[in-house]
XYZ file of N, CA and C in Angstrom:
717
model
N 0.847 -1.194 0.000
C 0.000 0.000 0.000
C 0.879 1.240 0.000
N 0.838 2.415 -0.750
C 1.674 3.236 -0.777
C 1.152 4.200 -0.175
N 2.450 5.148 0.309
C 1.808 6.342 1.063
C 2.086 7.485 0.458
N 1.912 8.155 -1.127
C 2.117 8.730 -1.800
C 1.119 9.488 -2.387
N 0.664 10.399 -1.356
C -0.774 11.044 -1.177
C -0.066 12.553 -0.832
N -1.466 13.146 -0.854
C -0.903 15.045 -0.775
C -1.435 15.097 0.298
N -0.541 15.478 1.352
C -0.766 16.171 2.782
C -1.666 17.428 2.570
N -1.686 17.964 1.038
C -2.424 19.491 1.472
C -3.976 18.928 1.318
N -4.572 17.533 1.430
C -5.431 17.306 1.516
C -6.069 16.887 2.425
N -5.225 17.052 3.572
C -5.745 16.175 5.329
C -5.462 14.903 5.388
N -4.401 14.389 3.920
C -3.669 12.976 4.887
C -2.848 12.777 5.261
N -3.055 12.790 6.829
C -2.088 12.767 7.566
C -1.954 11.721 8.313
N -1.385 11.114 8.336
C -1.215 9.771 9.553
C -0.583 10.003 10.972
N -1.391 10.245 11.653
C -0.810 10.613 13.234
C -0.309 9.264 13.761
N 0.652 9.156 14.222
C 1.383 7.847 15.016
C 1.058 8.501 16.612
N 0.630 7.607 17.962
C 1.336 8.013 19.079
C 2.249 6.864 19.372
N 3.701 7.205 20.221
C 4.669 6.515 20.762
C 4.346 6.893 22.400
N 4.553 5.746 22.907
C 4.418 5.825 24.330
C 5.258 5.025 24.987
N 5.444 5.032 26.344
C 6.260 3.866 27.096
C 7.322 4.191 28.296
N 7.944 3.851 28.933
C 8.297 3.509 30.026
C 9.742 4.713 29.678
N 9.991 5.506 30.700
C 11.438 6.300 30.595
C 12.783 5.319 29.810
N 13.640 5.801 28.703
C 15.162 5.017 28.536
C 14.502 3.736 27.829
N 12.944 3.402 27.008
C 12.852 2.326 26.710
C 13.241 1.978 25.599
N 13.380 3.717 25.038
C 14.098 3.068 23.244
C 12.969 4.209 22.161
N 12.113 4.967 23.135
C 10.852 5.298 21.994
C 11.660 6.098 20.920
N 12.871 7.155 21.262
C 13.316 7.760 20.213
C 14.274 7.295 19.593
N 14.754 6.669 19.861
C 15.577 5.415 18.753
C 14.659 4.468 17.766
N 13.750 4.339 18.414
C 12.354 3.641 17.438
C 11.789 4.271 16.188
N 11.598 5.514 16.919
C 11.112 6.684 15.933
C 12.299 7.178 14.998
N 13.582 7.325 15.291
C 14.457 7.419 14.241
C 14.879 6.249 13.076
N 14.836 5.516 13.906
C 14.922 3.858 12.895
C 13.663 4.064 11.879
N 12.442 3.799 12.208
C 11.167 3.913 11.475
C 11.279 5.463 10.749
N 11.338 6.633 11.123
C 11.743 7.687 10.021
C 12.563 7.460 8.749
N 13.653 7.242 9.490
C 14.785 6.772 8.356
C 14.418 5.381 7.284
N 13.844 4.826 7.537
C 13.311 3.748 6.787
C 12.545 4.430 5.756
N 11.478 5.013 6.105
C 10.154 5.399 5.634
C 10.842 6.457 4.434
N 11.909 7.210 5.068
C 12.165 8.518 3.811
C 12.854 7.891 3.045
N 13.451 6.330 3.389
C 13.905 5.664 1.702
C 12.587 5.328 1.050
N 11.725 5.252 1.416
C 10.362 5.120 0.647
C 9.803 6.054 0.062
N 10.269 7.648 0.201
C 9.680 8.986 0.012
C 8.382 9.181 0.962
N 8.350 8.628 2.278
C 7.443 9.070 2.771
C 8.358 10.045 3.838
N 7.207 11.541 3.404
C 7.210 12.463 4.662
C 6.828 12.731 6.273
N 7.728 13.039 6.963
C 7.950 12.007 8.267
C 7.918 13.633 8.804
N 7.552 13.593 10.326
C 7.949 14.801 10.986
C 7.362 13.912 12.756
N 8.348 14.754 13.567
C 7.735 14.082 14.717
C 7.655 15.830 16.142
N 6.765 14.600 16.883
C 6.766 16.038 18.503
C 6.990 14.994 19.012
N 8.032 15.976 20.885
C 8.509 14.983 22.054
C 8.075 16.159 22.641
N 7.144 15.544 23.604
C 6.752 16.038 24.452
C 7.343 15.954 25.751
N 7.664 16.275 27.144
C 8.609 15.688 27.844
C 8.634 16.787 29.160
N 9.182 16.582 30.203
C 8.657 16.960 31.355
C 9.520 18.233 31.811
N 11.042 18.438 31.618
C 11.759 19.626 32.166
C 12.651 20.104 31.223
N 13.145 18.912 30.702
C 14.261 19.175 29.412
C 14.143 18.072 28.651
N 14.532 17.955 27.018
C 14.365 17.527 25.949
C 15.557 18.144 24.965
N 16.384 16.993 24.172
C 17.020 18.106 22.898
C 16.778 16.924 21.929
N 15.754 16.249 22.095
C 15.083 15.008 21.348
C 14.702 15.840 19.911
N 14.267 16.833 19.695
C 13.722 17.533 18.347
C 15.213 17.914 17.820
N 15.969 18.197 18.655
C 17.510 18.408 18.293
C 18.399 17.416 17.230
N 17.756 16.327 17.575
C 18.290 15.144 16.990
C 17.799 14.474 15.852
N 16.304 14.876 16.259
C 15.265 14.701 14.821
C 15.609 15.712 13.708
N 15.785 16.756 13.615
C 15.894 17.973 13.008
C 17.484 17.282 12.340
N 18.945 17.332 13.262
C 19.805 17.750 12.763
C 20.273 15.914 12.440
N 19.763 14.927 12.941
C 20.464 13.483 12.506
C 19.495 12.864 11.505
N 18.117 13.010 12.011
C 17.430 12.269 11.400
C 16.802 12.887 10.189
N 16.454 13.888 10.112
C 16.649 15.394 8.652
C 15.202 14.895 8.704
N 14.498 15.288 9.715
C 12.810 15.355 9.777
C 12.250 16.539 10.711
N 11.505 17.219 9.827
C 11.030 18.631 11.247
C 10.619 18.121 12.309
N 10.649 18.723 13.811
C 10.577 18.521 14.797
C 10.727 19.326 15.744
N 9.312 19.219 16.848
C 9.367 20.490 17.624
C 9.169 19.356 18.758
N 9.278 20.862 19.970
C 8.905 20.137 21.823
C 8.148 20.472 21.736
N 7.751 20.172 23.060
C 6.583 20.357 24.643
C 7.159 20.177 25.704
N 7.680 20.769 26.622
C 8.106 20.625 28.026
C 6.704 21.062 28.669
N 6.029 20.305 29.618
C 5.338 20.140 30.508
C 5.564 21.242 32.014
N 6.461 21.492 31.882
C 7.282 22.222 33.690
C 6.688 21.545 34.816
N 5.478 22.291 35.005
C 5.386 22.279 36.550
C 3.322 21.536 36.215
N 3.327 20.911 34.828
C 2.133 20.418 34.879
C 2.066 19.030 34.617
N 1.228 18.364 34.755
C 1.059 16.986 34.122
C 1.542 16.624 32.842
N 2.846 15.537 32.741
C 3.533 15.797 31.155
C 2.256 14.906 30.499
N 1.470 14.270 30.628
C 0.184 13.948 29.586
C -0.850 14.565 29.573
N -1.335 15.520 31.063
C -2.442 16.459 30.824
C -2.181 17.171 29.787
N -0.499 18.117 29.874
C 0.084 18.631 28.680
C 0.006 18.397 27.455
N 0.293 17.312 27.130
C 0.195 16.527 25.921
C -1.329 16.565 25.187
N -2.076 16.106 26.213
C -3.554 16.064 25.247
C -4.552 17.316 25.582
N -3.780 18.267 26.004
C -4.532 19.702 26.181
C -3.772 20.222 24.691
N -2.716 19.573 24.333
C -1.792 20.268 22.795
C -1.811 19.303 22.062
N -2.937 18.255 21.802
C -2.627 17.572 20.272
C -3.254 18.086 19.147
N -3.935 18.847 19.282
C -4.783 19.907 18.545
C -3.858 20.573 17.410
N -2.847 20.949 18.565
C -1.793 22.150 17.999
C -1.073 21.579 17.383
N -0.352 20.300 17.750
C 0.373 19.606 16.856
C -0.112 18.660 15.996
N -1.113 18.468 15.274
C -1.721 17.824 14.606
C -1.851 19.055 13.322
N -2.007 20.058 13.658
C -2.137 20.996 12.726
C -0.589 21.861 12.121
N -0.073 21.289 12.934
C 1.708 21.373 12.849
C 2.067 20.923 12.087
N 1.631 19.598 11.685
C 1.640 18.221 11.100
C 1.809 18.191 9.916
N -0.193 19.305 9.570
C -0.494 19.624 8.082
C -0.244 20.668 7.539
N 0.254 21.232 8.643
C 1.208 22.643 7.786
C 2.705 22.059 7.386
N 2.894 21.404 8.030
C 4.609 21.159 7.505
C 4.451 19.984 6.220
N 3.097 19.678 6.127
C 2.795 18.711 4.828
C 3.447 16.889 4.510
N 3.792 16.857 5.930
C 4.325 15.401 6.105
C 3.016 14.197 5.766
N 3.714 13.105 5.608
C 2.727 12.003 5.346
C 2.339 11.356 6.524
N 3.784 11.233 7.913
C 3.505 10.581 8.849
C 4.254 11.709 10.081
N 3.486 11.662 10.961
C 3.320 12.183 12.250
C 3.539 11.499 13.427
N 4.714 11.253 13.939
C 4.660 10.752 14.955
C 5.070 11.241 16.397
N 4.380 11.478 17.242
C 4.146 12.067 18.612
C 4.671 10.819 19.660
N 5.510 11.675 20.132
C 6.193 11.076 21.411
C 6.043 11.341 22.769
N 5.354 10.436 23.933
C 5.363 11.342 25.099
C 5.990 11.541 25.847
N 5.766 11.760 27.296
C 7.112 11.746 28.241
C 7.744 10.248 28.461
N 6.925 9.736 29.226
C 6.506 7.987 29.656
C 7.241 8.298 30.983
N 6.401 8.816 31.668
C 7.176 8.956 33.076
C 5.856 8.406 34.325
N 4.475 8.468 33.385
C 4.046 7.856 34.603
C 3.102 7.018 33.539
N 2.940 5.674 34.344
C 2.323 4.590 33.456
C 1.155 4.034 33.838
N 0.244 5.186 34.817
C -1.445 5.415 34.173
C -2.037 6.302 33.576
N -0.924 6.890 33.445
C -1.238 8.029 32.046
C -2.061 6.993 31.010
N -2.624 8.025 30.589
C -3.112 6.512 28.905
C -3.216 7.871 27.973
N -2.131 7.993 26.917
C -1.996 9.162 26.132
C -2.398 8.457 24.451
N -3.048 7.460 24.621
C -3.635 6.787 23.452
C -5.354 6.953 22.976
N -5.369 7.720 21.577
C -6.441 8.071 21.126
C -6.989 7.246 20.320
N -8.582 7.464 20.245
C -9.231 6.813 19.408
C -8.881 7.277 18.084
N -9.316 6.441 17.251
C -8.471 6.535 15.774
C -7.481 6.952 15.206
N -6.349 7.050 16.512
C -5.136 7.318 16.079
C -4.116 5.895 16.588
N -3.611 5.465 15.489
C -2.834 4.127 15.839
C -1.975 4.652 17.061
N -1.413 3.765 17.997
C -0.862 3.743 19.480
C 0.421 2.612 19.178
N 1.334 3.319 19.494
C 2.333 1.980 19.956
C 3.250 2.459 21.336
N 3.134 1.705 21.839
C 3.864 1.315 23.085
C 5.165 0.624 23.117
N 6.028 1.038 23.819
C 7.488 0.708 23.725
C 7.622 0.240 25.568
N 8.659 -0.816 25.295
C 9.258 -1.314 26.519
C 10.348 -2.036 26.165
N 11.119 -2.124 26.971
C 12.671 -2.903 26.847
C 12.498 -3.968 27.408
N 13.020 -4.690 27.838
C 13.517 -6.160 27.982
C 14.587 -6.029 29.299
N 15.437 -4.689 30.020
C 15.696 -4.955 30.887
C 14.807 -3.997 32.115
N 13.778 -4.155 31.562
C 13.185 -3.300 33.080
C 11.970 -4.506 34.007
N 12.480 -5.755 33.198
C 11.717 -7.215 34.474
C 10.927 -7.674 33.528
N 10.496 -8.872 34.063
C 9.697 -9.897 33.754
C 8.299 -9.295 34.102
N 8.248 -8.831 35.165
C 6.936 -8.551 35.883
C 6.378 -6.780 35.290
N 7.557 -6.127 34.318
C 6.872 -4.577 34.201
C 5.830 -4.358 33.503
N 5.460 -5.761 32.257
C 4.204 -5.125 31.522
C 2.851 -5.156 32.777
N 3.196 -5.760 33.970
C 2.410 -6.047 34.570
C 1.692 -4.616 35.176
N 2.602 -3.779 35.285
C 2.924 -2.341 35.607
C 2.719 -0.961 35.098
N 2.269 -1.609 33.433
C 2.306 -0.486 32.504
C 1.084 0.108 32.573
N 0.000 -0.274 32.677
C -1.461 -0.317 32.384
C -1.616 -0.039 30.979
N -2.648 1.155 30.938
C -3.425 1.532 29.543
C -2.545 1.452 28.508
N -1.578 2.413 29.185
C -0.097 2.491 27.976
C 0.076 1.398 27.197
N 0.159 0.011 27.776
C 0.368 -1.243 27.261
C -1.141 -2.008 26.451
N -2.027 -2.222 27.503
C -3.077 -2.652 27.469
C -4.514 -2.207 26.123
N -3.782 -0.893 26.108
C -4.848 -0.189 25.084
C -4.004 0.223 23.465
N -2.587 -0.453 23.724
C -2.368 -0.106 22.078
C -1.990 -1.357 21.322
N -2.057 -0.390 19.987
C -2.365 -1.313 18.641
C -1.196 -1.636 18.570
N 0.283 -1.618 18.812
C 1.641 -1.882 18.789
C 2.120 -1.796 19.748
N 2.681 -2.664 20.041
C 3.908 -3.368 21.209
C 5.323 -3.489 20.869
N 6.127 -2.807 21.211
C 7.708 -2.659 20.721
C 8.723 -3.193 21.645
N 9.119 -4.037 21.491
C 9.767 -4.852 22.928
C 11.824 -4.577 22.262
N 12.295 -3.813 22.798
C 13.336 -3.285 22.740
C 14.659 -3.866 23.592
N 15.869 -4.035 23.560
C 17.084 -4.217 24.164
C 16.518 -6.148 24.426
N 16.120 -6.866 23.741
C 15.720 -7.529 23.535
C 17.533 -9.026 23.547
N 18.006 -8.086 23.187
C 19.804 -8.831 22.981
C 20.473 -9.173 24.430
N 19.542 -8.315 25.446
C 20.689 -8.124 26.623
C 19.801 -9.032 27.728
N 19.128 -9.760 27.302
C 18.387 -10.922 28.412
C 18.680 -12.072 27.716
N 18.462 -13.175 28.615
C 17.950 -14.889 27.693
C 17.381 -14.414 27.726
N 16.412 -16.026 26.905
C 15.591 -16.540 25.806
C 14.556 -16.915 26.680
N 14.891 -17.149 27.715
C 13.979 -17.470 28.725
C 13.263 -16.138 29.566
N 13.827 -15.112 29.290
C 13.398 -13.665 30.005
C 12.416 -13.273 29.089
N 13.074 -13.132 27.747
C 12.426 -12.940 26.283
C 11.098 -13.480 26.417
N 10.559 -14.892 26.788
C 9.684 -15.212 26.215
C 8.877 -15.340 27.619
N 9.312 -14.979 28.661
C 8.008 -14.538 29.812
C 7.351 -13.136 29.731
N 8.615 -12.425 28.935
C 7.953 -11.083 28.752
C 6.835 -11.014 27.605
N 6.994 -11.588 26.792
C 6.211 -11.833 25.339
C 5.026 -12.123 25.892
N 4.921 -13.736 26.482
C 3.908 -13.925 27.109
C 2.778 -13.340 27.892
N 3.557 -12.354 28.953
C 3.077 -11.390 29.618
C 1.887 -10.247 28.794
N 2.336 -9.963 27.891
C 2.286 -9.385 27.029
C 1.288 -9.230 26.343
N 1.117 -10.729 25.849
C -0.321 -10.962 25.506
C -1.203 -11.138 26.117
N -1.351 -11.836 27.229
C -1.826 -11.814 28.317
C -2.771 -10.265 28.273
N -1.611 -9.195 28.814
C -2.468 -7.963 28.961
C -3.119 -7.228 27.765
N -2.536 -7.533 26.682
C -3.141 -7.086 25.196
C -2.829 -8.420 23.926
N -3.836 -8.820 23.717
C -3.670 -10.282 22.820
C -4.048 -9.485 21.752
N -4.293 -8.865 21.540
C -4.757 -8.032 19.883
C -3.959 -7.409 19.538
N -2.729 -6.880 20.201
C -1.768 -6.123 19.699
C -0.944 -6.503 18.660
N -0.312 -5.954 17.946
C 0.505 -6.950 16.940
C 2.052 -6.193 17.804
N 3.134 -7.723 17.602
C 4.067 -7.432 18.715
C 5.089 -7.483 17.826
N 6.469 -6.569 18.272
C 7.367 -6.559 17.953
C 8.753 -6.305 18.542
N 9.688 -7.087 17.824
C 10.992 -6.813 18.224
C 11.912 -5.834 17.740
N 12.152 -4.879 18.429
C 13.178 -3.791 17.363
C 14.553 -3.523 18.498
N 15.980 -3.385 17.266
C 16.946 -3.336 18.336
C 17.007 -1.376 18.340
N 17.650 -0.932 18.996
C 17.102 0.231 18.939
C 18.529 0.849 18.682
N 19.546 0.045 18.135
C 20.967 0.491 18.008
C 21.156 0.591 16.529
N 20.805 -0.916 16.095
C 20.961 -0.849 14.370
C 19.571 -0.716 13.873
N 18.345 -0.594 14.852
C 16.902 -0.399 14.087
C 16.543 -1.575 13.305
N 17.201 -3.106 13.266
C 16.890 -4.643 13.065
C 15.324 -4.637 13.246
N 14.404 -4.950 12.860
C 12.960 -5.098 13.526
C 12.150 -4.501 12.634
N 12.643 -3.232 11.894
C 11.971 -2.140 11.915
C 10.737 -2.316 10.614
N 11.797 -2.989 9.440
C 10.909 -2.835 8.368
C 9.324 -4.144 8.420
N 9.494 -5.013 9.266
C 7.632 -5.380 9.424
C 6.767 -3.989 9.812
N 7.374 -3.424 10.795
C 6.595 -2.658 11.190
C 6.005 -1.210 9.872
N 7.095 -0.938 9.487
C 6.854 0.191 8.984
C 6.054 -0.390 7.243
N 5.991 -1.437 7.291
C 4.273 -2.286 6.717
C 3.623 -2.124 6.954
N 3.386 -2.272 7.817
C 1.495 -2.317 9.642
C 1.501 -0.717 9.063
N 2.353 0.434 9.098
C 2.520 1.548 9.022
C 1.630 1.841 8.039
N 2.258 1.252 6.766
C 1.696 1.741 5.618
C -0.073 1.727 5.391
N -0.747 0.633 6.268
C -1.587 0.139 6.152
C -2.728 1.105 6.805
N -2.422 2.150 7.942
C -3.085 2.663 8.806
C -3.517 3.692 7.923
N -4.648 4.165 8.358
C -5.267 4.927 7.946
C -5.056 6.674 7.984
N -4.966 7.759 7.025
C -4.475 9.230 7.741
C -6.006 9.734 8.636
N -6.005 10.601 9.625
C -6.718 11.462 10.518
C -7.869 11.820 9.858
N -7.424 12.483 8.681
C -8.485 12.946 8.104
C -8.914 14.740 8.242
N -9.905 15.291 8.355
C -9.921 16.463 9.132
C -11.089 16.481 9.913
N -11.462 15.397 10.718
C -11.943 14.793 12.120
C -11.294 15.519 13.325
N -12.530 16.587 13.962
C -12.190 16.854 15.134
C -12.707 16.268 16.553
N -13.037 15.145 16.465
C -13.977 14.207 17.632
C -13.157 13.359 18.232
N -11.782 13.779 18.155
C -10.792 12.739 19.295
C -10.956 12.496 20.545
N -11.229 11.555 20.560
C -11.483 11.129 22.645
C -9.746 10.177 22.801
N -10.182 10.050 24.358
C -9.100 9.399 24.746
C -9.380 8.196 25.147
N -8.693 6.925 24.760
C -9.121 5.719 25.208
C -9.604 5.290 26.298
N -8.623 5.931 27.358
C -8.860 5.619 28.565
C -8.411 7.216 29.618
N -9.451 7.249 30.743
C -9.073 8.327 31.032
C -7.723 8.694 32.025
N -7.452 9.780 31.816
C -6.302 10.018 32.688
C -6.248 10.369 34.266
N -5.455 10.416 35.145
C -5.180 10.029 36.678
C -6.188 10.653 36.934
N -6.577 10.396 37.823
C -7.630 11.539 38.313
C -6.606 12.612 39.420
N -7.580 13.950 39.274
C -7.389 14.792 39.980
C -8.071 16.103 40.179
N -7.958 17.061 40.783
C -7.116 18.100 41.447
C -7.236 17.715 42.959
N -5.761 17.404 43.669
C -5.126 17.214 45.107
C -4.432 18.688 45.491
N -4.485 18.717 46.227
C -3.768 20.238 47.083
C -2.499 20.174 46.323
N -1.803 19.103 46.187
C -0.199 18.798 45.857
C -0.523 19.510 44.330
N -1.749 19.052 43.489
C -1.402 19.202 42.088
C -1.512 20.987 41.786
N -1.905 21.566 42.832
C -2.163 23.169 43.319
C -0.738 23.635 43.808
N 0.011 23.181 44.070
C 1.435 23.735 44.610
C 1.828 23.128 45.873
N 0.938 22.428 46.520
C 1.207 22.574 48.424
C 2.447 21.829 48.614
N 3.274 21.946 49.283
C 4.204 21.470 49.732
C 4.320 20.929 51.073
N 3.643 21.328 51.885
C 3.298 21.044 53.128
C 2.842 19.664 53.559
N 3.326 18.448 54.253
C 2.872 17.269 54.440
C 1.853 17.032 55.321
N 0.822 16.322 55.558
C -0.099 16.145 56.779
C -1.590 15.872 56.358
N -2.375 15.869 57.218
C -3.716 15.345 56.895
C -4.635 16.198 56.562
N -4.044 17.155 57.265
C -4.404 18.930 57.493
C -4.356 19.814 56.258
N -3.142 19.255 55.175
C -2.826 20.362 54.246
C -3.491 19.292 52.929
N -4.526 18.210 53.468
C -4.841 17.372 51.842
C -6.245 17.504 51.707
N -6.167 17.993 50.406
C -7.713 18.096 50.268
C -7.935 17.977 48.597
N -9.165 17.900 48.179
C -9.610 17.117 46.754
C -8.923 15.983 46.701
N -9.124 14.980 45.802
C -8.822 14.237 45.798
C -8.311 13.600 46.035
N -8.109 12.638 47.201
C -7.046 12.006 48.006
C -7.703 10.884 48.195
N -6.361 10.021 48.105
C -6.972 8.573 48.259
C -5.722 8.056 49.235
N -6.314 7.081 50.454
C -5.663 6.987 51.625
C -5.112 5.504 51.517
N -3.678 5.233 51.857
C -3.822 3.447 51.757
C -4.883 2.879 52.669
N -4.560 1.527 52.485
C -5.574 0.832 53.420
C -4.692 -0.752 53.873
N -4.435 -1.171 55.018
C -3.552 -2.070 55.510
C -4.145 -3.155 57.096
């Protein structure tokens, strides 16, 4: 299926990348860019990210694809994110790319920064346990791609409890192996790629699943510890 269509017509293919801090998402996204522009497909990506980022730095000057931030500061790096996909979606079709791919922070993993009708892939490595997809939630559970990364630096026997795991929490996903050094893995995927559908100029994006709940005194500024200084939303252990 080719992707040799005019962006000045609203096709755009939004990608989201998601996943666990150091798992490989922007090594993923450069491997899969670089693939795709031997195909002549137009590639551009956003990293969204919590204090500092020179991730667009690298897209721009290694990977020769436009690329902007989002630093989050002092707010939720996914409230951030899906209060601005608006903006970067329209970023997207001004810069006239074919594929769009959005990167988030992955710093907290009940975030769920995965939209309806926008393909989702999820990234995780191979040395962060046997037990982490257990850990991921939505991030994992709710996308259409599974990217299982550093995949070289465990047995065969680590390899295939994680796989397992895997399906377990998402059996519909289509799964993959990518090394995130030489980008080995890459070209099945950037098939599945070709196949997805562009956005369109559809403004009815929901979110799969919703995000943390809140407003807590803490998410207001408080600094102050105690029983005294917590209020909205608070949830207490129980033992």
């Amino acid at each position: 299926m080719s992707l040799e269509r005019n962006p000045s017509t609203g096709s755009l293919t939004v990608i989201t990348v998601a996943g666990t801090p150091s798992s490989g998402k922007t090594a993923v996204i450069s491997h899969l860019a670089r693939l795709l522009l031997t195909q002549r497909i137009r590639v551009a990506a956003v990293k969204f990210d919590a204090l500092v980022s020179h991730d667009d730095e690298y897209f721009r000057n290694q990977v020769a694809i436009p690329a902007i931030k989002g630093l989050s500061d002092y707010i939720c790096p996914d409230h951030y994110y899906v209060s601005n996909i608006e903006e970067v979606i329209e970023w997207g079709k001004q810069e006239k790319v074919h594929i769009l791919f959005i990167e988030t922070a992955g710093l907290c993993l009940r975030c769920a920064p995965h939209i309806t009708d926008i393909p989702a892939i999820c990234v995780l490595d191979d040395l962060a346990g046997v037990n982490a997809p257990e850990k991921m939630g939505p991030i994992l559970s709710l996308a259409d791609v599974v990217v299982v990364t550093k995949a070289d630096m465990v047995s065969q026997a680590e390899k295939e409890v994680v796989f397992h795991k895997i399906r377990q929490i998402n059996p519909g996903a289509a799964l993959f192996q990518i090394n995130g050094l030489t980008g080995s893995g890459c070209l099945p995927l950037t098939r599945l790629i070709h196949t997805w559908e562009p956005i369109g100029e559809s403004t009815n994006l929901t979110l799969r699943y919703s995000m943390p709940a809140s407003i807590c005194s803490y998410c207001t500024g408080e600094q102050r510890i105690g029983r005294e200084f917590q209020s909205g939303n608070v949830k207490k252990i129980d033992w």
